[in-house]
Short mmCIF file of C-alpha atoms in Angstrom, two decimals:
data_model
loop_
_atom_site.label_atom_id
_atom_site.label_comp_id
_atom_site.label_asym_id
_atom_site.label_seq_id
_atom_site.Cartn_x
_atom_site.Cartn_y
_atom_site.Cartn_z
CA UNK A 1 -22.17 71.16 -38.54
CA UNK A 2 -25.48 69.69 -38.45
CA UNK A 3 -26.01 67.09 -36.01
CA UNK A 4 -28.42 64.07 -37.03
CA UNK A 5 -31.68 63.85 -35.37
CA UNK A 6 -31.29 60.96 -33.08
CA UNK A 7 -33.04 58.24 -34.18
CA UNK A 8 -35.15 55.91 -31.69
CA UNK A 9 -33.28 52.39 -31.09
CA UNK A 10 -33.93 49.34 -33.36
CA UNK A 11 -35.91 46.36 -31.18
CA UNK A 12 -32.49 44.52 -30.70
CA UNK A 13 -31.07 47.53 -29.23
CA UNK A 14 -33.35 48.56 -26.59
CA UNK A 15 -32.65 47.08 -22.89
CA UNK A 16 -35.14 45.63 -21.54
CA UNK A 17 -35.62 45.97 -17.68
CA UNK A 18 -35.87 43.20 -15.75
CA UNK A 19 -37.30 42.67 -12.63
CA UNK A 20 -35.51 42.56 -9.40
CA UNK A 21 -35.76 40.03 -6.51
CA UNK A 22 -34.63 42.52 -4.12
CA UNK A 23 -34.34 46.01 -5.27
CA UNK A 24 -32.53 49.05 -4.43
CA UNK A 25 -34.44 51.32 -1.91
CA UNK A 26 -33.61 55.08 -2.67
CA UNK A 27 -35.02 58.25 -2.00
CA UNK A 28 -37.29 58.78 1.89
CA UNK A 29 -38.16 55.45 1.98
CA UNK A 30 -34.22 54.73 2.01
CA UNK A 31 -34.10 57.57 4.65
CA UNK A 32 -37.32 55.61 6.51
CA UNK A 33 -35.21 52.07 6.77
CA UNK A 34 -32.43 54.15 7.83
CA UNK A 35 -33.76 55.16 10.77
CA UNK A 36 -36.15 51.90 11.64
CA UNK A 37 -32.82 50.05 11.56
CA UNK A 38 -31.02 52.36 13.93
CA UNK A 39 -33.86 52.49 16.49
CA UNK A 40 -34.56 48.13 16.38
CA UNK A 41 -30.83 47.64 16.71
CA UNK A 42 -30.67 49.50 19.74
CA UNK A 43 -34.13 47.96 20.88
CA UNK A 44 -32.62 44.92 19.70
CA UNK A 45 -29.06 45.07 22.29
CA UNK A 46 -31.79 46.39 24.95
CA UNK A 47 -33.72 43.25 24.63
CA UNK A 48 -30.70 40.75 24.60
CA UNK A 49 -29.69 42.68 27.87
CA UNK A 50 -32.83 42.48 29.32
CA UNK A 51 -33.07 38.48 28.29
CA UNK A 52 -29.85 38.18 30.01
CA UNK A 53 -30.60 39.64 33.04
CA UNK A 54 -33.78 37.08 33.29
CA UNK A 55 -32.14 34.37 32.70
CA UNK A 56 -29.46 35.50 35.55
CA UNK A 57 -31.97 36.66 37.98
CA UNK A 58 -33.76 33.82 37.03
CA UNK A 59 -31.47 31.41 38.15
CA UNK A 60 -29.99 33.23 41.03
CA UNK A 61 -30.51 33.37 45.16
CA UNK A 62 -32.86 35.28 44.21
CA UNK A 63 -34.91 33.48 41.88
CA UNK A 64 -37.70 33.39 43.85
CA UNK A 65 -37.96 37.38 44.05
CA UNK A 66 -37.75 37.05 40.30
CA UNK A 67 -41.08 34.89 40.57
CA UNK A 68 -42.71 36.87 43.36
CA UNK A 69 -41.81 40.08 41.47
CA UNK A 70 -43.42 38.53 37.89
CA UNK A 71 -46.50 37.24 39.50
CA UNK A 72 -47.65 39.67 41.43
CA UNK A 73 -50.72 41.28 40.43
CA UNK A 74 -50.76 44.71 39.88
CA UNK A 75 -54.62 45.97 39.70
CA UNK A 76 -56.53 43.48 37.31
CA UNK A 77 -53.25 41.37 36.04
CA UNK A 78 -50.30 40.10 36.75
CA UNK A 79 -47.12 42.23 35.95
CA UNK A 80 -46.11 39.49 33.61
CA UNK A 81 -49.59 40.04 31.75
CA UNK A 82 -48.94 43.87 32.01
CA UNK A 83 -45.41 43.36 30.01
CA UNK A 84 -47.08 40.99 27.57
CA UNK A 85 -50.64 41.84 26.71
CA UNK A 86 -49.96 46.01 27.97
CA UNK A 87 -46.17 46.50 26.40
CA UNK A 88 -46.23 44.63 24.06
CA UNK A 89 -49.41 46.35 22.83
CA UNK A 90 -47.22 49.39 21.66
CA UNK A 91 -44.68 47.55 19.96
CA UNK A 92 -47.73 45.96 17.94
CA UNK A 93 -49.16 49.10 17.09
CA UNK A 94 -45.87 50.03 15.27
CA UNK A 95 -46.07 46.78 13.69
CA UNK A 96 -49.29 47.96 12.70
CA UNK A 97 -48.11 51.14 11.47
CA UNK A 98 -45.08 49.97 9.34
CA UNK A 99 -47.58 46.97 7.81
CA UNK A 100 -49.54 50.05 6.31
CA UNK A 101 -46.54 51.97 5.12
CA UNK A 102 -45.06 49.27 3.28
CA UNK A 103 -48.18 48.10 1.16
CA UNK A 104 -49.65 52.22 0.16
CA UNK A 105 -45.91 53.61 -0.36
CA UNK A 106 -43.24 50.58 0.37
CA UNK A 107 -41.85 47.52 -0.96
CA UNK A 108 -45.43 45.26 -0.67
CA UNK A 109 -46.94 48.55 -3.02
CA UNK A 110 -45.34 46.96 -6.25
CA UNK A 111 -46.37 43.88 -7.15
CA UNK A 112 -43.32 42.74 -8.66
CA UNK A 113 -40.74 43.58 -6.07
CA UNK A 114 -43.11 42.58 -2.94
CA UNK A 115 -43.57 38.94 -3.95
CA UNK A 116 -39.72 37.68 -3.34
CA UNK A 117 -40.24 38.50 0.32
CA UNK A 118 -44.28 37.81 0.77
CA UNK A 119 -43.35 34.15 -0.49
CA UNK A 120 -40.54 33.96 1.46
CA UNK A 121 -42.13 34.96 4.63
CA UNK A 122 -45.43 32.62 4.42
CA UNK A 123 -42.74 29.17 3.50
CA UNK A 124 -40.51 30.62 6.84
CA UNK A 125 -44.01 30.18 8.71
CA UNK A 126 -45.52 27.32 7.10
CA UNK A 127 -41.88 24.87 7.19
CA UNK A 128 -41.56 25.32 11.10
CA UNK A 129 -45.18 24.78 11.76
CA UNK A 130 -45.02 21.57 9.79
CA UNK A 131 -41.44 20.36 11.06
CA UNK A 132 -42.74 20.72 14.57
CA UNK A 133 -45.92 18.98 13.74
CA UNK A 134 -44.29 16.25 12.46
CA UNK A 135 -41.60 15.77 15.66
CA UNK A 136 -44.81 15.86 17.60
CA UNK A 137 -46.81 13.80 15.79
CA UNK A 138 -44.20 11.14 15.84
CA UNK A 139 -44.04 11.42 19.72
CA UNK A 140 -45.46 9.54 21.98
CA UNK A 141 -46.41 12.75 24.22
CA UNK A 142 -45.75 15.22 21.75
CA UNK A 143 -48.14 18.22 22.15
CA UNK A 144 -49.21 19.70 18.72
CA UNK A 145 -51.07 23.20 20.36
CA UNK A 146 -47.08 24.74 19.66
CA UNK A 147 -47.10 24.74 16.21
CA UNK A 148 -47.04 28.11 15.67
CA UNK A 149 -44.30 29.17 18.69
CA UNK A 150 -41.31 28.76 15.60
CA UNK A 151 -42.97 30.95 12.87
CA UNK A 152 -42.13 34.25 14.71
CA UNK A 153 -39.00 36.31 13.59
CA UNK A 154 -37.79 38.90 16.01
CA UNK A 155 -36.96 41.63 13.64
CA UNK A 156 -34.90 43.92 16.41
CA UNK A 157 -32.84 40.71 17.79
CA UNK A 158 -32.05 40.24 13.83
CA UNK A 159 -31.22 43.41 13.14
CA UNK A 160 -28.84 44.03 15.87
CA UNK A 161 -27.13 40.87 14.78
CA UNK A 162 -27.05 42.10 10.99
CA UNK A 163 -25.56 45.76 12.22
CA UNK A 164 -23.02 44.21 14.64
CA UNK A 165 -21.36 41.60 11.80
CA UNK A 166 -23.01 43.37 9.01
CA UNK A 167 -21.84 46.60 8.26
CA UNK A 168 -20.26 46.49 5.00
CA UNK A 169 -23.06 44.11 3.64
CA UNK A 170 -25.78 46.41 1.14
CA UNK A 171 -28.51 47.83 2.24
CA UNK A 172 -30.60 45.28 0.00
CA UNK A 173 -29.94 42.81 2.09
CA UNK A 174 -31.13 45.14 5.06
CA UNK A 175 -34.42 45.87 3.47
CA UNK A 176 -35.16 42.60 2.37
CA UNK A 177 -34.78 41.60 5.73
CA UNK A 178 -36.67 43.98 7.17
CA UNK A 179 -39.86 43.62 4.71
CA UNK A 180 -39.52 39.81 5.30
CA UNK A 181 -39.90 40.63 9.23
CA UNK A 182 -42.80 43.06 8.44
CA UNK A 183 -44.82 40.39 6.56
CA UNK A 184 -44.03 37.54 9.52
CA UNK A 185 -45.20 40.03 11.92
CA UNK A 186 -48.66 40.32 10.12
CA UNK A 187 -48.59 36.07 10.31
CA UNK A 188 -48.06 36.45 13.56
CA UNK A 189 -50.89 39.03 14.03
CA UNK A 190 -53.50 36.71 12.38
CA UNK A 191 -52.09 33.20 13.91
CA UNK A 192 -52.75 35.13 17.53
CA UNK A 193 -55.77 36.84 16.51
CA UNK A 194 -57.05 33.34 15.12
CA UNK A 195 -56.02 30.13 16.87
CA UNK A 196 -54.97 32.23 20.47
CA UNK A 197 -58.52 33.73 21.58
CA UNK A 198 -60.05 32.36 24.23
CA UNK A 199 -63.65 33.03 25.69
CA UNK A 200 -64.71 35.67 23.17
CA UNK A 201 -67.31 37.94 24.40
CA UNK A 202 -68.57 40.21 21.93
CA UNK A 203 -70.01 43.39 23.55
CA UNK A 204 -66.59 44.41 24.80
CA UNK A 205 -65.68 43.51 21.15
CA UNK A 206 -68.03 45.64 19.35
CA UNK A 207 -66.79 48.78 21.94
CA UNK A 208 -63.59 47.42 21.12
CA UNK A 209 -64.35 48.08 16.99
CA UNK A 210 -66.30 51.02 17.82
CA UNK A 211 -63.21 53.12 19.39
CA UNK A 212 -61.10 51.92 16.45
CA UNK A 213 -63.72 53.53 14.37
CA UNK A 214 -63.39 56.71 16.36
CA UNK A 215 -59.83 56.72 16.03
CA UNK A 216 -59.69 55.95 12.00
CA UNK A 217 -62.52 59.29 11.64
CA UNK A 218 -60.54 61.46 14.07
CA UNK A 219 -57.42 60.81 11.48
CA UNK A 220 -59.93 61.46 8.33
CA UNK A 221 -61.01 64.85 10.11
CA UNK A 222 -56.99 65.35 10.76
CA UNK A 223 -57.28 66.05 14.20
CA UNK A 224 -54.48 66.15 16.23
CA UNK A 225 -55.22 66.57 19.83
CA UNK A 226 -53.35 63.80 21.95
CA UNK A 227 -56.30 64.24 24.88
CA UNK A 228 -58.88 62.75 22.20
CA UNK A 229 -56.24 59.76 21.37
CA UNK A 230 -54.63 58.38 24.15
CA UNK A 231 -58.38 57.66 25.76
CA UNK A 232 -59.13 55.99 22.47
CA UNK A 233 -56.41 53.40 22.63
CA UNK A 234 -56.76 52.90 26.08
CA UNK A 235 -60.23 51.95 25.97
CA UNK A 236 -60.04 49.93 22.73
CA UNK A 237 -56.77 48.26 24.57
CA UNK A 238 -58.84 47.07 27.47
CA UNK A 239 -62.17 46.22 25.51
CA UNK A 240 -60.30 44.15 22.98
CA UNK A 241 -58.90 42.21 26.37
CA UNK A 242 -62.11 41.85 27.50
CA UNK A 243 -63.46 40.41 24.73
CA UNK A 244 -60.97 37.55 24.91
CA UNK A 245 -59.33 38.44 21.92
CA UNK A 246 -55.19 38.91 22.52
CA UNK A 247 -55.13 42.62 23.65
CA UNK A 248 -52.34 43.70 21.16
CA UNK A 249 -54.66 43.32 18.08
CA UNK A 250 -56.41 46.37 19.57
CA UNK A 251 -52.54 47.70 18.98
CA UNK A 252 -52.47 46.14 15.55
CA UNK A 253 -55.72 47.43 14.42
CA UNK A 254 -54.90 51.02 15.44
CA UNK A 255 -51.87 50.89 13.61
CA UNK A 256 -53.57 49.97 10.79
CA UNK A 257 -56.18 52.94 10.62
CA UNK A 258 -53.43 55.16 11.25
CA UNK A 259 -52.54 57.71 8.35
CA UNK A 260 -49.15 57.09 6.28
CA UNK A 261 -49.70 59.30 3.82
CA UNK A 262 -49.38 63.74 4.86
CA UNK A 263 -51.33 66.02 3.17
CA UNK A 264 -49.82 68.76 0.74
CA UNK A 265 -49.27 71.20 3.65
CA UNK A 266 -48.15 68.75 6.54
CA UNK A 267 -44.31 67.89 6.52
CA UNK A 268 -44.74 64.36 7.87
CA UNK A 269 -47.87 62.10 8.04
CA UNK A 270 -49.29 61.25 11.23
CA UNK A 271 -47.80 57.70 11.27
CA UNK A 272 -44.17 59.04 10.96
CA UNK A 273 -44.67 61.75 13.57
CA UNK A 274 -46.32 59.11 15.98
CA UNK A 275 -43.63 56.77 15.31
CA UNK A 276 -40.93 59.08 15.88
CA UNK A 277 -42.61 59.64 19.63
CA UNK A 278 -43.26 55.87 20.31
CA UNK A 279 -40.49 53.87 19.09
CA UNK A 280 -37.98 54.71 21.86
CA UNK A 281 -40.56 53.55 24.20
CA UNK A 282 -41.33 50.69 22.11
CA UNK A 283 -37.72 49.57 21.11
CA UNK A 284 -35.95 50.74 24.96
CA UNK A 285 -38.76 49.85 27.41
CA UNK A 286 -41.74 48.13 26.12
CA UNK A 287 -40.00 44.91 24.66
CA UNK A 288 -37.20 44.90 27.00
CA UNK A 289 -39.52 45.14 29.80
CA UNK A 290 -41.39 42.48 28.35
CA UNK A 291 -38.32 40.03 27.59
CA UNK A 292 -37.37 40.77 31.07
CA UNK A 293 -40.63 38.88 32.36
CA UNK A 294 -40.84 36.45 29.78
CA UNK A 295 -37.24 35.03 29.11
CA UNK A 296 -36.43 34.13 32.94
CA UNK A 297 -36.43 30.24 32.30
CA UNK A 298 -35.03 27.85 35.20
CA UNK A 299 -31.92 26.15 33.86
CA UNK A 300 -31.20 23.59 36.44
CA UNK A 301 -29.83 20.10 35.17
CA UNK A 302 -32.87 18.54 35.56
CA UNK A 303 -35.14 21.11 33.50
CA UNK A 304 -32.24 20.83 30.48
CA UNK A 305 -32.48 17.14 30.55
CA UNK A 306 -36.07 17.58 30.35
CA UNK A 307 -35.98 20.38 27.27
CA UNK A 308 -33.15 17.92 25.73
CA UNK A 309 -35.75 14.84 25.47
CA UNK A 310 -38.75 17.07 25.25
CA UNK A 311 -40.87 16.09 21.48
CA UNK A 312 -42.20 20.15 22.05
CA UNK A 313 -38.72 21.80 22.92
CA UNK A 314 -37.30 19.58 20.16
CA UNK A 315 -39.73 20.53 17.55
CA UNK A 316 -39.57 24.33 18.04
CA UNK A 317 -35.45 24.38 18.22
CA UNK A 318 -35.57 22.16 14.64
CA UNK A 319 -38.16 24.79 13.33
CA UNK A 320 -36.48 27.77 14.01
CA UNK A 321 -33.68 26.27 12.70
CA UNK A 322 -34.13 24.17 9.58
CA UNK A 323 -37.78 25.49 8.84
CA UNK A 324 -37.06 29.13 8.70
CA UNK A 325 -33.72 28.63 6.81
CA UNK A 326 -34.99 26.33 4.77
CA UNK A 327 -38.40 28.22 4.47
CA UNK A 328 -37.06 31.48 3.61
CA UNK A 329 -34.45 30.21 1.54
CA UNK A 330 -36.27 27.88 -0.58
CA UNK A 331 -38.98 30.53 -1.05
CA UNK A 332 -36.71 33.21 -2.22
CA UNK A 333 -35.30 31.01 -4.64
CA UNK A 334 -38.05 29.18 -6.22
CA UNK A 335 -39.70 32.79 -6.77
CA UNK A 336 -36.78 34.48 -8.01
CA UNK A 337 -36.82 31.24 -10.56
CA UNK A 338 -39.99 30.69 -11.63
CA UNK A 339 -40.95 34.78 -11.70
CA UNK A 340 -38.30 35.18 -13.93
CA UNK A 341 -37.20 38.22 -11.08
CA UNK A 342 -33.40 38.69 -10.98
CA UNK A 343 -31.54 39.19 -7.26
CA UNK A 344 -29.94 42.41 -6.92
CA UNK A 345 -26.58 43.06 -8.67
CA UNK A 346 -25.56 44.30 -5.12
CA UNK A 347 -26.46 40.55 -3.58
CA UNK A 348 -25.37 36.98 -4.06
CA UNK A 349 -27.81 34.12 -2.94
CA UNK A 350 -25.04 33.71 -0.45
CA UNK A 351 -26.55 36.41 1.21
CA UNK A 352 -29.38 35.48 1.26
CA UNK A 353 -28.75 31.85 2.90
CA UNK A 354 -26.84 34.00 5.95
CA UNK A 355 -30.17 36.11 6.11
CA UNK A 356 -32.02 33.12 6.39
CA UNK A 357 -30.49 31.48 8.72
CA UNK A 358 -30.97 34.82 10.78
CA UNK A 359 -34.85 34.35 10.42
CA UNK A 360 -34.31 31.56 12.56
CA UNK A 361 -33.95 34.25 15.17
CA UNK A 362 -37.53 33.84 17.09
CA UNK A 363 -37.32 35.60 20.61
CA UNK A 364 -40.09 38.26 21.22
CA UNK A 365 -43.41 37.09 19.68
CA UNK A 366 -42.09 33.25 19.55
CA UNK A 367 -42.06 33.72 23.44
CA UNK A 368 -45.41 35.45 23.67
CA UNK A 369 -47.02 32.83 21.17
CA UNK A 370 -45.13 30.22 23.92
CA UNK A 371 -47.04 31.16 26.37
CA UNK A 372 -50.66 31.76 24.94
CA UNK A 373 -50.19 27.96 23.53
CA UNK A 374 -49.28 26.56 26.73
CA UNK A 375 -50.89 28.77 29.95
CA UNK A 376 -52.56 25.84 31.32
CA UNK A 377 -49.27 24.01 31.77
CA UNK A 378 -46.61 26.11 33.62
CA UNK A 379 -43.67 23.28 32.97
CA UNK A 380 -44.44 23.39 29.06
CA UNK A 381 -44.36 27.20 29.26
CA UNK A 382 -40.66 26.75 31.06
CA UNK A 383 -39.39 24.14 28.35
CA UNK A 384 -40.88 25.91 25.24
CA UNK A 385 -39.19 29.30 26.92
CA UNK A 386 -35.98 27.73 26.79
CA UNK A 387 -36.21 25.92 23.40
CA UNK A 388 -36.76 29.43 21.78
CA UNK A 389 -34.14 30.66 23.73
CA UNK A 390 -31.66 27.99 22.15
CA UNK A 391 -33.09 28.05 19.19
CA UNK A 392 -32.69 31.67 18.84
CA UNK A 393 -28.92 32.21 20.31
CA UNK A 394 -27.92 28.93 17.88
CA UNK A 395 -29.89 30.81 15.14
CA UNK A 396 -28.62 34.45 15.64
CA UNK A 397 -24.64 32.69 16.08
CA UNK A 398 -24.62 30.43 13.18
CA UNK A 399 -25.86 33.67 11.23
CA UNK A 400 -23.63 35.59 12.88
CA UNK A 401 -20.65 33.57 11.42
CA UNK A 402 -21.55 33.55 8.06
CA UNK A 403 -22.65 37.35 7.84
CA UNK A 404 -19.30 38.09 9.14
CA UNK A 405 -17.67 35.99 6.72
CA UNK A 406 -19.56 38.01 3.57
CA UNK A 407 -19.28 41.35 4.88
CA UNK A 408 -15.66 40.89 5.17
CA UNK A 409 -15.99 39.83 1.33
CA UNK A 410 -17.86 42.76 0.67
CA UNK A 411 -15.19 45.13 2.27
CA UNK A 412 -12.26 43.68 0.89
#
């Protein structure tokens, strides 16, 4: 029997694809998010432990050991400088790194499915920075120079929180998260990098540039040799400190210039095989170590009475809290709307909401940023520590609850 030749489909018959708020991530980059999330939700339970034990030791006998212990200078800084402007510099080089990845082969690469979460991201920064400004500005001795301590997510805090409640929920949820964090992270880059850079001196700047340059031509000539590299970052580390620029951008940069892409005859690119070296230190010992120094707030009844009243603690607890939900949220869905995208079949805007209340979650650079805003003022420091902190737990428990409450939806 002769079979008809099959004839191409009449307009109303053809499906038309639609766009995709969130879409499914398949194939190596599905095997890359695998293993990102498994390595920040371990760095993620090391840094609540680590958080923990500051706040403990903190508040302890021993509290002034704590203080001896984080001030102490060790060669040209402090070992609280050393966990935040020398550890931290590693986990911003990944940061770096994954930035690059996601816009030559990720999610930020199309067009289409990158603009849910870049919109998203940039309203979870701009809503905080505007709720706190207006708390402050209402204030008789509110202190504006915080704005930007509530736009920070801390991706590995979230995550941890999304794998311990989360584990039935799809893996476009994960993803979405995770680009959302990547994008904040570059915020967070430029707000430090911008508004945080004090005394700029630009001969150690230009060396600074210069050794970046070295390092992008040694990864055009595909040389490998660890002896050229770890110089290179050392020496761009330092000279970008010196120039009174925030020493992780030398991280940032680095990351940045780094190769994502393997040749035809390599099995993994540069950036992956780097990564796989450096994130264990990153995720188990750099931001630990840092929260460790960092998070060790005085909780006495007198300092919470203080945070309770204070316009700046107040502002950056009702930022993490309302302004990134809200922020995140409201982004998503006006895009989604007004694009014309559709969310993932997988995901309900429920989802969504949970995730971004989980935003809200701002320990690790929100801390950092806490700092650089308020150095000159050692008390502010201690009450914008501990607003985070609240803001944060509140953020990742509220989450918490509703995540659970889906993902035992989804495995039903």
């Amino acid at each position: 029997m002769t079979v008809p030749p099959t004839q191409p489909p009449t307009q109303p018959q053809r499906i038309r694809q639609k766009k995709r708020a969130f879409p499914r991530i398949l194939g190596p980059e599905r095997a890359f998010l695998a293993d990102t999330l498994r390595a920040e939700t371990t760095g993620g339970l090391l840094l609540l432990a680590a958080a923990v034990v500051a706040l403990v030791w903190a508040n302890s006998p021993w509290q002034d050991a704590y203080h001896h212990v984080r001030d102490a200078h060790l060669g040209p800084l402090t070992v609280e400088a050393w966990a935040s402007d020398g550890a931290l510099t590693l986990f911003f080089y990944l940061a770096g790194v994954e930035l690059k990845r996601e816009f030559v082969v990720g999610t930020l690469s199309r067009l289409s499915e990158a603009v849910v979460p870049v919109v998203a991201a940039v309203a979870g920064m701009v809503l905080p920075a505007i709720i706190y400004l207006v708390v402050n500005l209402a204030a008789d001795n509110g202190r504006t120079d915080g704005w930007a301590v509530p736009t920070a997510t801390d991706i590995a805090f979230a995550l941890a929180v999304l794998a311990i409640v989360g584990s039935s929920l799809p893996s476009a949820l994960r993803a979405f998260l995770l680009t959302l964090a990547v994008v904040d992270d570059f915020g967070a880059i430029l707000v430090i990098a911008v508004f945080f850079s004090h005394g700029f001196h630009l001969v150690p700047l230009l060396i600074a540039v210069a050794l970046i340059g070295a390092w992008y031509l040694l990864q055009r000539r595909r040389v490998r040799s660890p002896f050229l590299y770890v110089p290179i970052a050392i020496g761009a580390w330092w000279f970008m400190h010196e120039s009174g620029i925030h020493a992780t951008i030398a991280g940032v940069a680095l990351g940045l210039v780094t190769r994502v892409l393997p040749d035809p005859d390599e099995a993994h690119s540069p950036a992956e095989r780097i990564e796989h070296r450096l994130r264990p230190w990153s995720a188990g010992v750099a931001v630990p170590l840092f929260a460790l120094f960092a998070a060790g707030v005085t909780l006495s009844s007198g300092a919470v009475r203080e945070t309770l009243t204070d316009p700046v603690a107040i502002g950056i607890v009702a930022g993490l809290l309302l302004g990134k939900t809200i922020g995140v949220f409201g982004g998503s869905w006006l895009t989604a709307r007004f694009s014309r995208a559709e969310l993932n079949s997988d995901l309900a805007w429920r989802d969504v909401g949970a995730v971004s209340v989980l935003a809200g979650i701002g320990f690790t650079v929100a801390l950092l940023i806490a700092q650089l805003a308020f150095g000159d003022d050692a008390g502010q420091v201690e009450r914008a520590k501990a607003a985070v902190l609240v803001g944060s737990v509140l953020a990742a428990l509220i989450a918490a609850a509703l995540l659970f409450r889906r993902n035992r939806e989804y495995a039903d």
